[in-house]
Coordinates of C-alpha atoms in Angstrom, one line a residue:
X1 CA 107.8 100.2 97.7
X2 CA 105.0 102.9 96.4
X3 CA 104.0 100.1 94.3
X4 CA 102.9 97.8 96.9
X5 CA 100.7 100.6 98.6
X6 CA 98.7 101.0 95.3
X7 CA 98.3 96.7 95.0
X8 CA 97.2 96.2 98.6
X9 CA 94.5 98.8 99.3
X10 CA 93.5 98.0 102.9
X11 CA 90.4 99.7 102.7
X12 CA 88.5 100.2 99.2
X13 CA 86.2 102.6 98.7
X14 CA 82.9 101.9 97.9
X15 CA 80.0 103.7 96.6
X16 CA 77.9 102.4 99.8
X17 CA 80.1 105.0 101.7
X18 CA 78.3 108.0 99.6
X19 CA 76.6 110.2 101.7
X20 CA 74.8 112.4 98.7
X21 CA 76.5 115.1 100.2
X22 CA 79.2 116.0 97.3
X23 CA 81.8 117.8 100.1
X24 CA 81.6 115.2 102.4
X25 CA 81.6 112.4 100.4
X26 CA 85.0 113.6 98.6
X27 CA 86.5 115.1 102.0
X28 CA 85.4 110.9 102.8
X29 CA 87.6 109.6 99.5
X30 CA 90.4 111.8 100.6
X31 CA 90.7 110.5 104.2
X32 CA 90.3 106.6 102.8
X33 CA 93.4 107.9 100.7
X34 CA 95.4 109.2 103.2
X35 CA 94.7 106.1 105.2
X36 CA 95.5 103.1 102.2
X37 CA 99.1 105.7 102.1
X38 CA 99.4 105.5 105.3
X39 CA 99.3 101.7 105.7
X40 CA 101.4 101.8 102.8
X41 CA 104.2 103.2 104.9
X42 CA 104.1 100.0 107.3
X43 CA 105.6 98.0 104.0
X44 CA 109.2 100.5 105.0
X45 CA 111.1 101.2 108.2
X46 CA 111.3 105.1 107.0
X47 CA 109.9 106.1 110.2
X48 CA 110.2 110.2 109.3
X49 CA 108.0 109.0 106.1
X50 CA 105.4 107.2 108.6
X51 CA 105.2 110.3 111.1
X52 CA 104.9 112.6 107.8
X53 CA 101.8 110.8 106.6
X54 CA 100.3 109.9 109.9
X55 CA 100.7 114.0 110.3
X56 CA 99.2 114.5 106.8
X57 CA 96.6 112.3 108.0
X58 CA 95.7 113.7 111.0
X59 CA 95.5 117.5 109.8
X60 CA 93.4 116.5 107.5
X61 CA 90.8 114.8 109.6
X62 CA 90.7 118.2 111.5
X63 CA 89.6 119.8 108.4
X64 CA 87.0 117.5 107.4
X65 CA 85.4 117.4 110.8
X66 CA 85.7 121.0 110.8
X67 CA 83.8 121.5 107.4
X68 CA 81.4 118.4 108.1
X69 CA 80.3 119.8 111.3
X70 CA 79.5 123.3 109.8
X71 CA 77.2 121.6 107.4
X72 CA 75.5 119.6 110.2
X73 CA 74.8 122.5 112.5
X74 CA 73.0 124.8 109.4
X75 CA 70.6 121.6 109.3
X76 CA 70.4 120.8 112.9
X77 CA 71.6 124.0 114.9
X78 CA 73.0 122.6 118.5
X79 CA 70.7 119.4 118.6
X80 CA 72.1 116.6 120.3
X81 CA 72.3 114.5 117.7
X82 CA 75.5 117.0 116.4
X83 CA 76.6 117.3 120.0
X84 CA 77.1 113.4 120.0
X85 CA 78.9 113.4 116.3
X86 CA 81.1 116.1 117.9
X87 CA 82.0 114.7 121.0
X88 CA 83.0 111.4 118.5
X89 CA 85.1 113.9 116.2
X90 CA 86.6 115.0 119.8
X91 CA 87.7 111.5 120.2
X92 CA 89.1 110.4 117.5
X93 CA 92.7 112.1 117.5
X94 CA 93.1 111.6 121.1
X95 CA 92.5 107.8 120.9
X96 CA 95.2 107.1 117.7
X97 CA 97.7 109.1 120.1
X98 CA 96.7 107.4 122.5
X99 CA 97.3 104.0 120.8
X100 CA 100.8 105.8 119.2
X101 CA 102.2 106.4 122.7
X102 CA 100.8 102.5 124.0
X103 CA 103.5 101.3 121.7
X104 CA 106.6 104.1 122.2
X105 CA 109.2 101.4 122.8
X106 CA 107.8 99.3 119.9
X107 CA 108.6 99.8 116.6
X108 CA 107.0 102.7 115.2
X109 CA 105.5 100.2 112.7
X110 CA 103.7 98.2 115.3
X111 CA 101.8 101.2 116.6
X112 CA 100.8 102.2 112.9
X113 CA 99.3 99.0 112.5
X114 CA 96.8 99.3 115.3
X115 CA 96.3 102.8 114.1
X116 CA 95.2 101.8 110.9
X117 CA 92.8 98.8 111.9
X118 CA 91.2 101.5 114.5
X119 CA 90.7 103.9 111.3
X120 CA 89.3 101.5 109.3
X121 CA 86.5 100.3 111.8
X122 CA 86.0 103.7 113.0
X123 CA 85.9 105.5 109.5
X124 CA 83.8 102.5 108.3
X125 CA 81.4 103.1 111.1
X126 CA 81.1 106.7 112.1
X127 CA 80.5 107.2 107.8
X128 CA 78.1 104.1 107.1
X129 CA 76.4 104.8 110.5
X130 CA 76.1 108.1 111.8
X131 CA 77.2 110.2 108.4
X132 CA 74.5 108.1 106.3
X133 CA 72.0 108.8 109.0
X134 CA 72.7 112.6 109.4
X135 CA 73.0 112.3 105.7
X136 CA 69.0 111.2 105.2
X137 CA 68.0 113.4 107.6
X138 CA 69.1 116.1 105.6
X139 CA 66.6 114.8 102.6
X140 CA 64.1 114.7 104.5
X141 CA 64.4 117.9 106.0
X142 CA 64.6 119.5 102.1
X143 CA 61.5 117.0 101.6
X144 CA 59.9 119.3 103.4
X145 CA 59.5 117.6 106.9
X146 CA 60.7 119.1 110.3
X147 CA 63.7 118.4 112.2
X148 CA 62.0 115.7 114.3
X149 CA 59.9 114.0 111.6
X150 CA 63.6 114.0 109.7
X151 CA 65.3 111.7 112.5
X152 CA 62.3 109.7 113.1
X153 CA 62.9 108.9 109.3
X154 CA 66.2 108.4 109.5
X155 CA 66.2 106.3 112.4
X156 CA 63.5 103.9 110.9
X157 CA 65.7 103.4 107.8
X158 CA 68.9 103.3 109.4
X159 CA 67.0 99.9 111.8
X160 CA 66.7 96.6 111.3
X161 CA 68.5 95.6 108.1
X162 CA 70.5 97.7 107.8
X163 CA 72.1 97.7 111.4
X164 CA 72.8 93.8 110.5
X165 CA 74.3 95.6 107.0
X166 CA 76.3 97.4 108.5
X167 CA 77.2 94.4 111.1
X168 CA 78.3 92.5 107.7
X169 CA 80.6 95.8 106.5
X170 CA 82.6 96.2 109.7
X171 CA 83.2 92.7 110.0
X172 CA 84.2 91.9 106.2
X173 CA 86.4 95.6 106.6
X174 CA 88.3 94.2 109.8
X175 CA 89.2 91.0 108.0
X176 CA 90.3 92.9 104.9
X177 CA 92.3 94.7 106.9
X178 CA 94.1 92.1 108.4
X179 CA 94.5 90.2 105.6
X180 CA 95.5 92.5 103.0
X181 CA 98.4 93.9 106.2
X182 CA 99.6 90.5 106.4
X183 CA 100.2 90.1 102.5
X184 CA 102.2 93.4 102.5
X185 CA 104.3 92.0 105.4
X186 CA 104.7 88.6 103.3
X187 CA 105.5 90.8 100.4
X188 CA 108.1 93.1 102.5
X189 CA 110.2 89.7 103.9
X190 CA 110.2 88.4 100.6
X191 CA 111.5 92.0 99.5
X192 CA 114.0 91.9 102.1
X193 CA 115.1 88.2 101.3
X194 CA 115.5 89.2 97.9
X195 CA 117.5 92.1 98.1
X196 CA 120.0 90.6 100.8
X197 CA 120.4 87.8 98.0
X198 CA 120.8 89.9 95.1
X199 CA 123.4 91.8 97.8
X200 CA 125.1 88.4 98.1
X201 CA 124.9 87.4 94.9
X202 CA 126.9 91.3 94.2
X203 CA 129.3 90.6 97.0
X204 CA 130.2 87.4 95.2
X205 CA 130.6 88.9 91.8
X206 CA 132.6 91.5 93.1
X207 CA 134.5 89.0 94.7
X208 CA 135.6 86.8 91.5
X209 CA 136.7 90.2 89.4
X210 CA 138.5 91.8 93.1
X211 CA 142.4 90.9 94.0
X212 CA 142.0 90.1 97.8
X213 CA 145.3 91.1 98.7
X214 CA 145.6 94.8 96.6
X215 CA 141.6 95.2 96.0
X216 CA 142.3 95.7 92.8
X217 CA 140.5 94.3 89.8
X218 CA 142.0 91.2 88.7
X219 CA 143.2 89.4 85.9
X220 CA 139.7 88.4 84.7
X221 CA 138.1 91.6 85.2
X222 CA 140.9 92.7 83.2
X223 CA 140.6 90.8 79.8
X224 CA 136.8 91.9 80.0
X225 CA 137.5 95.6 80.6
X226 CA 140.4 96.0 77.8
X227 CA 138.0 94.0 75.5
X228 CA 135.0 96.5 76.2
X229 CA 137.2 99.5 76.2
X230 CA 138.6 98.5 72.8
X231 CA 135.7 98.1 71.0
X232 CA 134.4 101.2 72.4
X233 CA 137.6 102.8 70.8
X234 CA 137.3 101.7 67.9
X235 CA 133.5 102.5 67.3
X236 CA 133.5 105.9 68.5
X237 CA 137.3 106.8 66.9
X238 CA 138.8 107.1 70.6
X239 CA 142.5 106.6 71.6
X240 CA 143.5 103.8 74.0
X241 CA 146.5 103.1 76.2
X242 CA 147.8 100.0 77.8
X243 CA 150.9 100.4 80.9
X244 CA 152.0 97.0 82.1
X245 CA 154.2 97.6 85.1
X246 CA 156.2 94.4 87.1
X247 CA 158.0 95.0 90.8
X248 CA 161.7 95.4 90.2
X249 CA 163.8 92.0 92.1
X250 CA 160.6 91.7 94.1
X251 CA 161.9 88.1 94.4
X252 CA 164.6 89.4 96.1
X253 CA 162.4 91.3 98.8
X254 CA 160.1 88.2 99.5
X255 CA 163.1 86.2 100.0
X256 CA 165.3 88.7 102.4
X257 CA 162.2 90.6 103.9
X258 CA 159.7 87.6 104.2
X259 CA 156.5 87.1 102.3
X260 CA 154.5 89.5 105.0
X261 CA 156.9 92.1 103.6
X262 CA 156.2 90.9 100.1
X263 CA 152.5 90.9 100.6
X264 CA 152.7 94.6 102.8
X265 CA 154.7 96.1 99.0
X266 CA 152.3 94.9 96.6
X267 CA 149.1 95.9 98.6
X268 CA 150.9 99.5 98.9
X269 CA 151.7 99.9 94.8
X270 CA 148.2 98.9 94.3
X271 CA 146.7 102.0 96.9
X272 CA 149.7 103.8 94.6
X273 CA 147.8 102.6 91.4
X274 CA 144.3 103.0 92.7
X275 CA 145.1 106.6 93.5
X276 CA 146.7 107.4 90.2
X277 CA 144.0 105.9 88.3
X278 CA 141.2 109.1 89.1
X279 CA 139.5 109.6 86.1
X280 CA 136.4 107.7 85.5
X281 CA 138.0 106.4 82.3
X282 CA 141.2 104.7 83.8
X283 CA 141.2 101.2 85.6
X284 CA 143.9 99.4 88.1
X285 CA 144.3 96.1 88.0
X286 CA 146.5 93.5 89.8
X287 CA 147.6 90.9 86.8
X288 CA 149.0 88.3 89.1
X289 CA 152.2 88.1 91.1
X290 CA 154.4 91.1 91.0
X291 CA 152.8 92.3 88.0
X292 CA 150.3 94.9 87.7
X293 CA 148.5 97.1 84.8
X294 CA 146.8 100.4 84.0
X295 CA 144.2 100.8 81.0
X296 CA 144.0 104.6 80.4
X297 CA 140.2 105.3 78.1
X298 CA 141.0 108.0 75.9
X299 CA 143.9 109.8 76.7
X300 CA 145.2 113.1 74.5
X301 CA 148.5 112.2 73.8
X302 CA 151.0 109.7 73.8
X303 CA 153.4 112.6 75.8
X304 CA 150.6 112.4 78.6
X305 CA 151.2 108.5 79.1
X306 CA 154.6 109.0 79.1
X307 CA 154.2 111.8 81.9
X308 CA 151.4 109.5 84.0
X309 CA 154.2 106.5 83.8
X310 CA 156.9 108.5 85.0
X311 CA 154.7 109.9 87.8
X312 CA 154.4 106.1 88.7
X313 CA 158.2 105.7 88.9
X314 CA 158.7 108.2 91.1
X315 CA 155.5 107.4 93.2
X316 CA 156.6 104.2 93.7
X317 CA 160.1 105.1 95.0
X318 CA 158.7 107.9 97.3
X319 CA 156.8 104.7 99.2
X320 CA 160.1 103.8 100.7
X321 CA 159.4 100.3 100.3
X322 CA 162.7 98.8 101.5
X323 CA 164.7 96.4 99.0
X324 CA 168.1 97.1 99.6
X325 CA 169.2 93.4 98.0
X326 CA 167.5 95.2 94.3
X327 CA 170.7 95.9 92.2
X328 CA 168.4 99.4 91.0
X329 CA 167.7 101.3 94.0
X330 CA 167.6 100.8 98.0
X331 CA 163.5 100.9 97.6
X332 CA 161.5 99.1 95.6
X333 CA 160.9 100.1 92.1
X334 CA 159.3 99.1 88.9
X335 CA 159.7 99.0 85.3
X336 CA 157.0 100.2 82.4
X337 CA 156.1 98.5 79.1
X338 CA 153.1 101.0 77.8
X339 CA 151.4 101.1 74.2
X340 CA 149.6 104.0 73.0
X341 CA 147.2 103.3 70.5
X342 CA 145.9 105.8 68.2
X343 CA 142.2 106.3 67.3
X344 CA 141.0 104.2 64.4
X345 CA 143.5 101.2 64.6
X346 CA 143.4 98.1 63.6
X347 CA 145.4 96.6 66.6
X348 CA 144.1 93.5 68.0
X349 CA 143.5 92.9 71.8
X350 CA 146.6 90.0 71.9
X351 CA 148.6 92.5 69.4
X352 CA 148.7 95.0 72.0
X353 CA 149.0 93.1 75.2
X354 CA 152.2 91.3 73.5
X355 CA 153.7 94.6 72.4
X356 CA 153.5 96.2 75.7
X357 CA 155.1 92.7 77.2
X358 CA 157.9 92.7 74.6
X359 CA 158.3 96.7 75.6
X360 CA 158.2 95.8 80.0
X361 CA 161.3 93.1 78.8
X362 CA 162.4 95.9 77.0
X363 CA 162.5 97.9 80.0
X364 CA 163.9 95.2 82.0
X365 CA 166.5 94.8 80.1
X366 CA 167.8 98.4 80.0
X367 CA 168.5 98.2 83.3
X368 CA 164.4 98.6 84.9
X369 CA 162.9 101.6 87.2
X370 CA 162.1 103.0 83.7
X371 CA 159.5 103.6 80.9
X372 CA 159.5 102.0 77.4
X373 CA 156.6 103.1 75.4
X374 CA 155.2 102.5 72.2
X375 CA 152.9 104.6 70.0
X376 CA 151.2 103.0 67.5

């Protein structure tokens, strides 16, 4: 967003604005900057970053007309021409609150807009105008001429021309103004329309790699996970394990407990799963069916898969998922073919998936609710 303030610059500075008084003139730059950031803020709905530069703003307009009006009075004294520039000083904050609190049950953004065109003519004015006039008087009064022969100066070359100059300034500066505002609107909504696609466009990803039922990653994700994670394994010398883990008789508990039930289990294991699977470097996933997996990233030992699978036995029987028709257990259970792979091996991604099928079968067929695990 910062970057869009420093593009659009609703109101340039210009060395026609130069007073020849080195203070003012950068006390002058300062204020155009605070007003180009503060019209940068329109371009976000941060209102507490609005009010903060609006504030920043306004403070420092205090200051300036505080200083400017010090150098003005060692010049003119009390004349009236500084009682008129400080009864337009006086004005100035109380008008922008006044235009703030016009718009209180606006957005805060609509009121900042009519703050900022009201700055620009204003600032473009009172510093072209009566600054620049002030300003000549000033020469002419260290040209050696008196105070009245200084504004009679002033006056003559501040007529004519230059009025219509300054005419030609304010008007160009109000349609700058509006223009370059409504490009940083167009630039916001197309911001905006971007960023809800590239949110959609997320959503949908996360969509095709997500089981709908568990929330799981699924079987995709899966083959492109275990394929990262083992070539990062191999490169850097890491160990790997692979836990397949299938839903003991879960056939039996669809067809005695209906498919609700069925659906109710497997979107438990996975919360089960999900919440042993902590570590930044372990991933869930939900395979299809009744059958489910864990990829563990560099795990110490092959003892420590064999005490994270047993966890997930017991886990899983704790749920006190009801399948009293399983010939294993009155809940629902699960069997465990795992492969540890050592770091530096030359296994293959379909050498490892098959070995920790053939070791679930193996598991099956030992009676299941148990672990068979492999360390290669």
């Amino acid at each position: 967003m910062k970057i869009i303030s420093k593009e659009f610059e609703v109101f340039p500075w210009n060395r026609n604005f130069e007073t020849r008084i080195t203070e003012i003139d950068e006390q002058h730059k300062e204020l155009v900057r605070l007003l180009n950031k503060l019209a940068g803020t329109l371009i976000d709905d941060n209102n507490l970053e609005i009010n903060r530069v609006f504030d920043e703003l306004a403070h420092y307009a205090e200051f300036h007309f505080q200083a400017e009006e010090r150098i003005w009075i060692k010049y003119f004294g009390h004349d009236s021409w500084v009682e008129s520039h400080q009864m337009s000083h006086a004005g100035f904050l109380p008008k922008i609150i006044e235009i703030k609190e016009q718009d209180l049950n606006g957005p805060l953004r609509d009121a900042i807009e009519k703050i900022v065109k009201f700055l620009i003519r204003w600032l473009a004015f009172h510093i072209i105008d009566n600054d620049r006039r002030m300003a000549i008087v000033i020469e002419n009064i260290e040209a050696g001429k008196t105070l009245p022969e200084a504004k009679i100066a002033a006056d003559e070359r501040m007529s004519g021309s230059i009025r219509v100059l300054i005419d030609t300034v304010l008007t160009m500066y109000d349609g700058l103004s509006s223009r370059t505002l409504e490009l940083m609107r167009e630039r916001v909504q197309r911001e905006e329309a971007e960023k809800k696609l590239l949110e959609a466009n997320q959503k949908l990803e996360s969509l095709a790699i997500t089981d709908f039922l568990t929330g799981l990653h699924n079987r995709r994700h899966f083959n492109d996970i275990f394929a990262q994670e083992l070539r990062r394994a191999k490169r850097d010398g890491l160990p790997l394990a692979l836990l397949l883990i299938d839903l003991d008789y879960f056939k039996k508990l669809n067809d005695n407990y209906g498919h609700s039930q069925g659906d109710h289990a497997l979107s438990v294991v996975g919360a089960c799963l999900k919440d042993l699977c902590r570590r930044p470097g372990d991933f869930s996933f939900r395979l299809g069916g009744e059958e489910f997996c864990i990829l563990v990233s560099n795990p110490k030992t092959a003892d420590e898969i064999q005490t994270v699978s047993k966890m997930l036995l017991n886990a899983i029987i704790d749920l006190q998922i009801p399948n009293s028709f399983s010939e294993v257990h009155d809940f629902l259970t699960v069997s465990i073919g795992a492969v540890f792979i050592p770091p530096n091996s030359e296994q293959t991604f379909e050498s490892i998936v098959k070995k920790a099928d053939d070791n679930l079968y193996e598991a099956k067929r030992l009676g299941r609710n148990q672990l068979v695990l492999t360390e290669w």
